[in-house]
Amino acid sequence: MFKIGEIAKQAGVTTRTLRYYEQVGLFVPSNVSTKGYRYYDDGTLVVITRIRELQRVGLSLDEIKEVIGLYFHQKKKVEAKEKTLNYLRVHLDDIDSKIKLLNNVKKELKEQMQFTQSRLVQLRKKGRKSGGSKN
Amino acid sequence: MFKIGEIAKQAGVTTRTLRYYEQVGLFVPSNVSTKGYRYYDDGTLVVITRIRELQRVGLSLDEIKEVIGLYFHQKKKVEAKEKTLNYLRVHLDDIDSKIKLLNNVKKELKEQMQFTQSRLVQLRKKGRKSGGSKN
DNA sequence: TTCCACCTTTACCTTAACGATAAGGTTAAT
DNA sequence: ATTAACCTTATCGTTAAGGTAAAGGTGGAA
């Protein structure tokens, strides 16, 4: 069990961030002492990492809150499981559309790179012909 | 040439958004009348779309400002082109890392879906055995 | 027991990306 | 010339995701 400062360090975030995550309902400490100290196990580390990943690809904490539970096995009954499956599907669709977008962007960037690269070579040739030795 | 309300509509954003983009330096109207009216050509439409895409995949307007120019051919000289190429490379790396992240997330989601699905089937079997007809 | 590093809550501050409203000017069809 | 529909700048408000500081309580090593 780690104190808040310890997992914060391990996860590369501040304690403020962890308390904020707790406040918005992303997770709770595995254990809270009678004096109010928060203690976490290393499962929390995995959760934090996942949250950061999802944030990085553009999800808001609110959206993350909706889906974060999906990553961790939970015992529920039929109804709940069907709801979960629906969330999973929606989330997956969203991710697929983002992947497609990024691949488009990537393609155009590569084209642009080729274009720029070739223009650069041309400029260099001209530069040599007209006498410039450097640059 | 379109007035601001027209491209706004076509692009699916508000005029406020367009003026804000202008304010933060993302682009300028193709033309401004003496009375201050902004006029845009449909090239702007492409730019807006690209901005929205990049926003969707998690870039801030500040980051977008750094890279948006890269998508549109510009005549520059050698030095500038090399700088551009570097930006392109960095941007591409960032995108690649995001794609990888998303693919990981996707993989785990699919696993989780399989797991949930099979548990659901099991629960249904048990439900039938022990007498429940619906749910 | 002392002491420092760490913890607690509370509360105010900040930045990004707009939304909403006010007060007034413009355009173009009638 | 009038009028509706659009435009302008200016300003204030809002939400998200924390940062930062204040004032005080804890834990554990010496």
Short mmCIF file of C-alpha atoms (C1' of nucleotides) in Angstrom, two decimals:
data_model
loop_
_atom_site.label_atom_id
_atom_site.label_comp_id
_atom_site.label_asym_id
_atom_site.label_seq_id
_atom_site.Cartn_x
_atom_site.Cartn_y
_atom_site.Cartn_z
CA MET A 1 0.00 0.00 0.00
CA PHE A 2 1.31 3.42 -0.96
CA LYS A 3 0.56 6.86 0.31
CA ILE A 4 -0.72 9.37 -2.18
CA GLY A 5 2.66 10.99 -2.76
CA GLU A 6 4.17 7.64 -3.61
CA ILE A 7 1.80 6.49 -6.34
CA ALA A 8 1.68 10.05 -7.59
CA LYS A 9 5.41 9.85 -8.14
CA GLN A 10 5.23 6.41 -9.67
CA ALA A 11 2.45 7.47 -12.00
CA GLY A 12 4.10 10.74 -12.90
CA VAL A 13 1.23 12.93 -11.77
CA THR A 14 0.70 15.31 -8.84
CA THR A 15 -1.22 14.52 -5.69
CA ARG A 16 -3.59 17.29 -6.64
CA THR A 17 -4.44 15.42 -9.79
CA LEU A 18 -5.18 12.22 -7.86
CA ARG A 19 -7.42 14.00 -5.39
CA TYR A 20 -9.16 15.68 -8.29
CA TYR A 21 -9.73 12.36 -10.03
CA GLU A 22 -11.21 11.07 -6.82
CA GLN A 23 -13.39 14.14 -6.52
CA VAL A 24 -14.89 13.70 -9.97
CA GLY A 25 -15.51 10.05 -9.21
CA LEU A 26 -12.87 8.31 -11.28
CA PHE A 27 -11.73 6.08 -8.46
CA VAL A 28 -11.36 5.86 -4.72
CA PRO A 29 -8.35 4.98 -2.55
CA SER A 30 -8.16 1.27 -1.81
CA ASN A 31 -8.19 2.23 1.82
CA VAL A 32 -8.50 5.32 3.98
CA SER A 33 -7.05 5.46 7.49
CA THR A 34 -9.08 6.73 10.42
CA LYS A 35 -7.07 9.93 10.28
CA GLY A 36 -7.98 10.45 6.66
CA TYR A 37 -4.80 9.30 4.96
CA ARG A 38 -5.36 7.76 1.54
CA TYR A 39 -3.70 4.45 0.73
CA TYR A 40 -3.55 2.84 -2.68
CA ASP A 41 -2.47 -0.54 -4.02
CA ASP A 42 -0.65 -0.88 -7.30
CA GLY A 43 -3.82 -1.72 -9.16
CA THR A 44 -4.48 1.98 -8.96
CA LEU A 45 -1.31 2.55 -10.93
CA VAL A 46 -2.78 0.68 -13.86
CA VAL A 47 -5.97 2.67 -13.65
CA ILE A 48 -4.14 5.97 -13.59
CA THR A 49 -2.10 4.94 -16.58
CA ARG A 50 -5.21 4.04 -18.51
CA ILE A 51 -6.83 7.33 -17.61
CA ARG A 52 -3.81 9.24 -18.87
CA GLU A 53 -3.81 7.30 -22.11
CA LEU A 54 -7.44 8.04 -22.74
CA GLN A 55 -6.89 11.68 -21.91
CA ARG A 56 -4.02 11.79 -24.34
CA VAL A 57 -6.19 10.64 -27.20
CA GLY A 58 -8.74 13.28 -26.48
CA LEU A 59 -11.29 11.94 -24.01
CA SER A 60 -12.53 14.22 -21.25
CA LEU A 61 -12.54 12.99 -17.68
CA ASP A 62 -16.29 12.77 -17.92
CA GLU A 63 -16.10 10.50 -20.92
CA ILE A 64 -13.36 8.50 -19.25
CA LYS A 65 -15.56 8.08 -16.24
CA GLU A 66 -18.15 6.49 -18.49
CA VAL A 67 -15.78 3.93 -19.91
CA ILE A 68 -13.01 3.35 -17.39
CA GLY A 69 -15.00 0.68 -15.60
CA LEU A 70 -15.17 -1.31 -18.81
CA TYR A 71 -11.51 -2.17 -18.63
CA PHE A 72 -11.71 -3.97 -15.36
CA HIS A 73 -13.62 -7.18 -14.82
CA GLN A 74 -16.64 -6.74 -12.67
CA LYS A 75 -19.25 -9.15 -11.45
CA LYS A 76 -22.64 -7.92 -12.50
CA LYS A 77 -25.81 -9.51 -13.65
CA VAL A 78 -27.31 -9.78 -17.09
CA GLU A 79 -28.89 -6.34 -17.35
CA ALA A 80 -25.74 -4.55 -16.31
CA LYS A 81 -23.65 -6.65 -18.65
CA GLU A 82 -25.78 -5.72 -21.63
CA LYS A 83 -25.44 -2.08 -20.78
CA THR A 84 -21.69 -2.55 -20.50
CA LEU A 85 -21.59 -4.21 -23.89
CA ASN A 86 -23.35 -1.26 -25.43
CA TYR A 87 -20.89 1.17 -23.92
CA LEU A 88 -18.07 -0.98 -25.20
CA ARG A 89 -19.49 -0.89 -28.69
CA VAL A 90 -19.94 2.87 -28.72
CA HIS A 91 -16.50 3.42 -27.29
CA LEU A 92 -15.00 1.11 -29.85
CA ASP A 93 -16.72 2.95 -32.68
CA ASP A 94 -15.39 6.23 -31.42
CA ILE A 95 -11.90 4.83 -31.27
CA ASP A 96 -12.19 3.39 -34.74
CA SER A 97 -13.22 6.74 -36.13
CA LYS A 98 -10.30 8.41 -34.43
CA ILE A 99 -7.89 5.86 -35.81
CA LYS A 100 -9.25 6.49 -39.29
CA LEU A 101 -8.88 10.23 -38.86
CA LEU A 102 -5.33 9.87 -37.67
CA ASN A 103 -4.47 7.61 -40.56
CA ASN A 104 -5.80 10.18 -43.01
CA VAL A 105 -3.81 12.90 -41.35
CA LYS A 106 -0.79 10.66 -41.45
CA LYS A 107 -1.19 9.96 -45.13
CA GLU A 108 -1.42 13.63 -46.00
CA LEU A 109 1.53 14.44 -43.81
CA LYS A 110 3.62 11.85 -45.59
CA GLU A 111 2.64 13.26 -48.97
CA GLN A 112 3.50 16.71 -47.78
CA MET A 113 6.84 15.46 -46.52
CA GLN A 114 7.66 13.92 -49.89
CA PHE A 115 6.71 17.09 -51.64
CA THR A 116 8.74 19.26 -49.31
CA GLN A 117 11.67 16.89 -49.48
CA SER A 118 11.77 16.92 -53.27
CA ARG A 119 11.43 20.68 -53.43
CA LEU A 120 14.34 20.86 -51.05
CA VAL A 121 16.50 18.72 -53.29
CA GLN A 122 15.61 20.91 -56.28
CA LEU A 123 16.51 24.04 -54.39
CA ARG A 124 19.86 22.52 -53.46
CA LYS A 125 20.64 21.66 -57.10
CA LYS A 126 19.83 25.17 -58.20
CA GLY A 127 21.91 26.48 -55.33
CA ARG A 128 24.93 24.51 -56.52
CA LYS A 129 24.55 25.56 -60.16
CA SER A 130 24.33 29.23 -59.34
CA GLY A 131 27.46 29.05 -57.25
CA GLY A 132 26.45 28.84 -53.56
CA SER A 133 28.67 26.34 -51.76
CA LYS A 134 26.99 26.14 -48.38
CA ASN A 135 23.27 26.36 -47.44
CA MET B 1 -16.80 34.43 -51.41
CA PHE B 2 -18.93 33.73 -48.35
CA LYS B 3 -19.81 35.83 -45.38
CA ILE B 4 -18.90 34.48 -42.00
CA GLY B 5 -22.34 33.08 -41.27
CA GLU B 6 -22.30 31.13 -44.50
CA ILE B 7 -19.07 29.22 -44.07
CA ALA B 8 -19.88 28.81 -40.42
CA LYS B 9 -23.01 26.98 -41.46
CA GLN B 10 -21.22 24.97 -44.11
CA ALA B 11 -18.49 24.01 -41.69
CA GLY B 12 -20.89 23.24 -38.90
CA VAL B 13 -19.40 25.70 -36.43
CA THR B 14 -20.55 29.03 -35.00
CA THR B 15 -19.38 32.43 -36.13
CA ARG B 16 -18.02 32.92 -32.65
CA THR B 17 -15.74 29.97 -33.19
CA LEU B 18 -14.45 31.38 -36.47
CA ARG B 19 -13.72 34.77 -34.97
CA TYR B 20 -12.01 33.06 -32.10
CA TYR B 21 -9.85 31.00 -34.45
CA GLU B 22 -8.92 34.22 -36.16
CA GLN B 23 -8.14 35.84 -32.84
CA VAL B 24 -5.73 33.10 -31.81
CA GLY B 25 -4.06 33.30 -35.20
CA LEU B 26 -5.26 30.14 -36.89
CA PHE B 27 -6.24 31.90 -40.09
CA VAL B 28 -7.48 35.19 -41.51
CA PRO B 29 -10.42 35.95 -43.77
CA SER B 30 -9.46 35.85 -47.45
CA ASN B 31 -10.74 39.37 -47.63
CA VAL B 32 -12.14 42.07 -45.36
CA SER B 33 -14.41 44.79 -46.69
CA THR B 34 -13.84 48.43 -45.84
CA LYS B 35 -16.77 48.22 -43.45
CA GLY B 36 -15.16 45.34 -41.62
CA TYR B 37 -17.13 42.43 -43.04
CA ARG B 38 -15.17 39.20 -43.26
CA TYR B 39 -15.27 37.24 -46.52
CA TYR B 40 -13.93 33.74 -47.01
CA ASP B 41 -13.33 31.48 -50.01
CA ASP B 42 -13.99 27.76 -49.85
CA GLY B 43 -10.35 27.02 -49.19
CA THR B 44 -11.12 28.14 -45.69
CA LEU B 45 -13.65 25.35 -45.46
CA VAL B 46 -10.90 22.79 -45.90
CA VAL B 47 -8.80 24.48 -43.25
CA ILE B 48 -11.65 24.54 -40.75
CA THR B 49 -12.34 20.89 -41.36
CA ARG B 50 -8.72 20.01 -40.75
CA ILE B 51 -8.66 22.04 -37.57
CA ARG B 52 -11.73 20.23 -36.28
CA GLU B 53 -10.20 16.87 -37.09
CA LEU B 54 -7.05 17.67 -35.22
CA GLN B 55 -9.06 18.98 -32.30
CA ARG B 56 -11.07 15.80 -32.28
CA VAL B 57 -7.98 13.68 -31.88
CA GLY B 58 -6.79 15.72 -28.96
CA LEU B 59 -4.66 18.60 -30.22
CA SER B 60 -5.07 22.00 -28.61
CA LEU B 61 -5.56 25.05 -30.80
CA ASP B 62 -2.05 26.07 -29.89
CA GLU B 63 -0.64 22.81 -31.13
CA ILE B 64 -2.81 23.00 -34.21
CA LYS B 65 -1.46 26.46 -34.89
CA GLU B 66 2.01 24.97 -34.97
CA VAL B 67 1.16 22.34 -37.54
CA ILE B 68 -1.77 23.58 -39.58
CA GLY B 69 0.48 25.35 -42.04
CA LEU B 70 2.15 22.05 -42.85
CA TYR B 71 -0.89 20.80 -44.68
CA PHE B 72 -0.91 23.50 -47.27
CA HIS B 73 1.75 24.00 -49.90
CA GLN B 74 3.81 27.06 -49.33
CA LYS B 75 6.69 28.57 -51.23
CA LYS B 76 9.59 28.97 -48.90
CA LYS B 77 13.28 28.62 -49.17
CA VAL B 78 15.64 25.93 -48.03
CA GLU B 79 15.95 26.91 -44.37
CA ALA B 80 12.23 27.21 -43.87
CA LYS B 81 11.64 23.94 -45.64
CA GLU B 82 13.99 22.10 -43.34
CA LYS B 83 12.21 23.49 -40.33
CA THR B 84 8.93 22.42 -41.86
CA LEU B 85 10.24 18.92 -42.40
CA ASN B 86 11.22 18.71 -38.75
CA TYR B 87 7.78 19.77 -37.64
CA LEU B 88 6.27 17.22 -39.97
CA ARG B 89 8.42 14.49 -38.47
CA VAL B 90 7.55 15.39 -34.91
CA HIS B 91 3.89 15.68 -35.74
CA LEU B 92 3.96 12.35 -37.50
CA ASP B 93 5.62 10.69 -34.52
CA ASP B 94 2.97 12.06 -32.24
CA ILE B 95 0.25 10.75 -34.48
CA ASP B 96 1.89 7.36 -34.70
CA SER B 97 2.04 7.12 -30.95
CA LYS B 98 -1.60 8.02 -30.69
CA ILE B 99 -2.55 5.42 -33.24
CA LYS B 100 -0.64 2.81 -31.28
CA LEU B 101 -2.35 3.84 -28.07
CA LEU B 102 -5.74 3.65 -29.68
CA ASN B 103 -4.99 0.24 -31.11
CA ASN B 104 -4.02 -1.02 -27.67
CA VAL B 105 -7.17 0.36 -26.18
CA LYS B 106 -9.11 -1.22 -29.00
CA LYS B 107 -7.54 -4.60 -28.43
CA GLU B 108 -8.35 -4.57 -24.74
CA LEU B 109 -11.86 -3.42 -25.40
CA LYS B 110 -12.40 -6.31 -27.76
CA GLU B 111 -11.09 -8.77 -25.21
CA GLN B 112 -13.33 -7.28 -22.60
CA MET B 113 -16.28 -7.54 -24.98
CA GLN B 114 -15.61 -11.22 -25.59
CA PHE B 115 -15.34 -11.85 -21.90
CA THR B 116 -18.53 -9.96 -21.12
CA GLN B 117 -20.34 -11.64 -23.96
CA SER B 118 -19.44 -15.13 -22.81
CA ARG B 119 -20.34 -14.38 -19.21
CA LEU B 120 -23.66 -13.16 -20.49
CA VAL B 121 -24.29 -16.40 -22.30
CA GLN B 122 -23.43 -18.37 -19.18
CA LEU B 123 -25.77 -16.32 -17.08
CA ARG B 124 -28.56 -16.93 -19.56
CA LYS B 125 -28.02 -20.70 -19.45
CA LYS B 126 -28.13 -20.72 -15.69
CA GLY B 127 -31.23 -18.57 -15.82
CA ARG B 128 -33.04 -21.09 -18.03
CA LYS B 129 -32.04 -24.06 -15.89
CA SER B 130 -33.22 -22.50 -12.66
CA GLY B 131 -36.57 -21.67 -14.13
CA GLY B 132 -36.57 -18.00 -15.15
CA SER B 133 -38.30 -17.55 -18.51
CA LYS B 134 -37.72 -13.87 -19.21
CA ASN B 135 -34.65 -11.69 -18.37
"C1'" DT C 1 9.88 13.40 22.40
"C1'" DT C 2 11.16 16.03 18.80
"C1'" DC C 3 11.21 17.23 14.05
"C1'" DC C 4 10.80 17.08 9.17
"C1'" DA C 5 8.59 15.36 5.47
"C1'" DC C 6 4.28 14.22 4.23
"C1'" DC C 7 -0.72 14.35 4.76
"C1'" DT C 8 -5.44 16.76 5.29
"C1'" DT C 9 -9.18 20.20 3.75
"C1'" DT C 10 -10.50 24.75 2.05
"C1'" DA C 11 -10.37 28.10 -1.04
"C1'" DC C 12 -9.01 31.06 -4.49
"C1'" DC C 13 -6.46 31.38 -9.26
"C1'" DT C 14 -5.56 30.06 -14.17
"C1'" DT C 15 -6.02 28.68 -19.07
"C1'" DA C 16 -8.57 27.03 -23.03
"C1'" DA C 17 -12.31 27.32 -25.92
"C1'" DC C 18 -15.81 29.02 -26.64
"C1'" DG C 19 -21.38 30.83 -25.33
"C1'" DA C 20 -24.35 34.68 -24.55
"C1'" DT C 21 -25.69 39.31 -24.63
"C1'" DA C 22 -25.44 44.17 -25.58
"C1'" DA C 23 -25.37 48.03 -28.58
"C1'" DG C 24 -24.97 49.42 -32.80
"C1'" DG C 25 -23.75 49.30 -38.14
"C1'" DT C 26 -24.71 46.98 -43.04
"C1'" DT C 27 -26.96 44.75 -46.93
"C1'" DA C 28 -30.20 43.65 -49.95
"C1'" DA C 29 -34.76 42.63 -51.09
"C1'" DT C 30 -39.14 44.83 -51.23
"C1'" DA D 1 -37.03 54.20 -47.62
"C1'" DT D 2 -37.89 50.59 -44.83
"C1'" DT D 3 -36.99 46.38 -42.64
"C1'" DA D 4 -35.39 41.75 -41.63
"C1'" DA D 5 -31.45 39.34 -41.41
"C1'" DC D 6 -26.97 39.59 -41.01
"C1'" DC D 7 -22.60 41.83 -39.55
"C1'" DT D 8 -19.33 44.39 -36.15
"C1'" DT D 9 -16.73 44.97 -31.52
"C1'" DA D 10 -16.84 44.54 -26.59
"C1'" DT D 11 -17.55 42.34 -22.46
"C1'" DC D 12 -18.88 39.12 -19.20
"C1'" DG D 13 -19.84 34.17 -18.09
"C1'" DT D 14 -18.81 29.09 -18.11
"C1'" DT D 15 -16.63 24.53 -17.86
"C1'" DA D 16 -12.66 21.49 -17.48
"C1'" DA D 17 -8.59 20.25 -15.38
"C1'" DG D 18 -5.94 21.16 -12.57
"C1'" DG D 19 -2.06 24.82 -9.85
"C1'" DT D 20 -1.02 27.12 -5.72
"C1'" DA D 21 -1.17 28.66 -1.12
"C1'" DA D 22 -2.84 28.62 3.71
"C1'" DA D 23 -3.43 26.51 8.05
"C1'" DG D 24 -3.07 22.77 10.49
"C1'" DG D 25 -2.69 17.43 11.58
"C1'" DT D 26 0.49 12.78 11.17
"C1'" DG D 27 4.13 9.31 10.95
"C1'" DG D 28 8.23 7.50 11.85
"C1'" DA D 29 13.19 7.91 12.36
"C1'" DA D 30 16.57 9.60 15.57
#
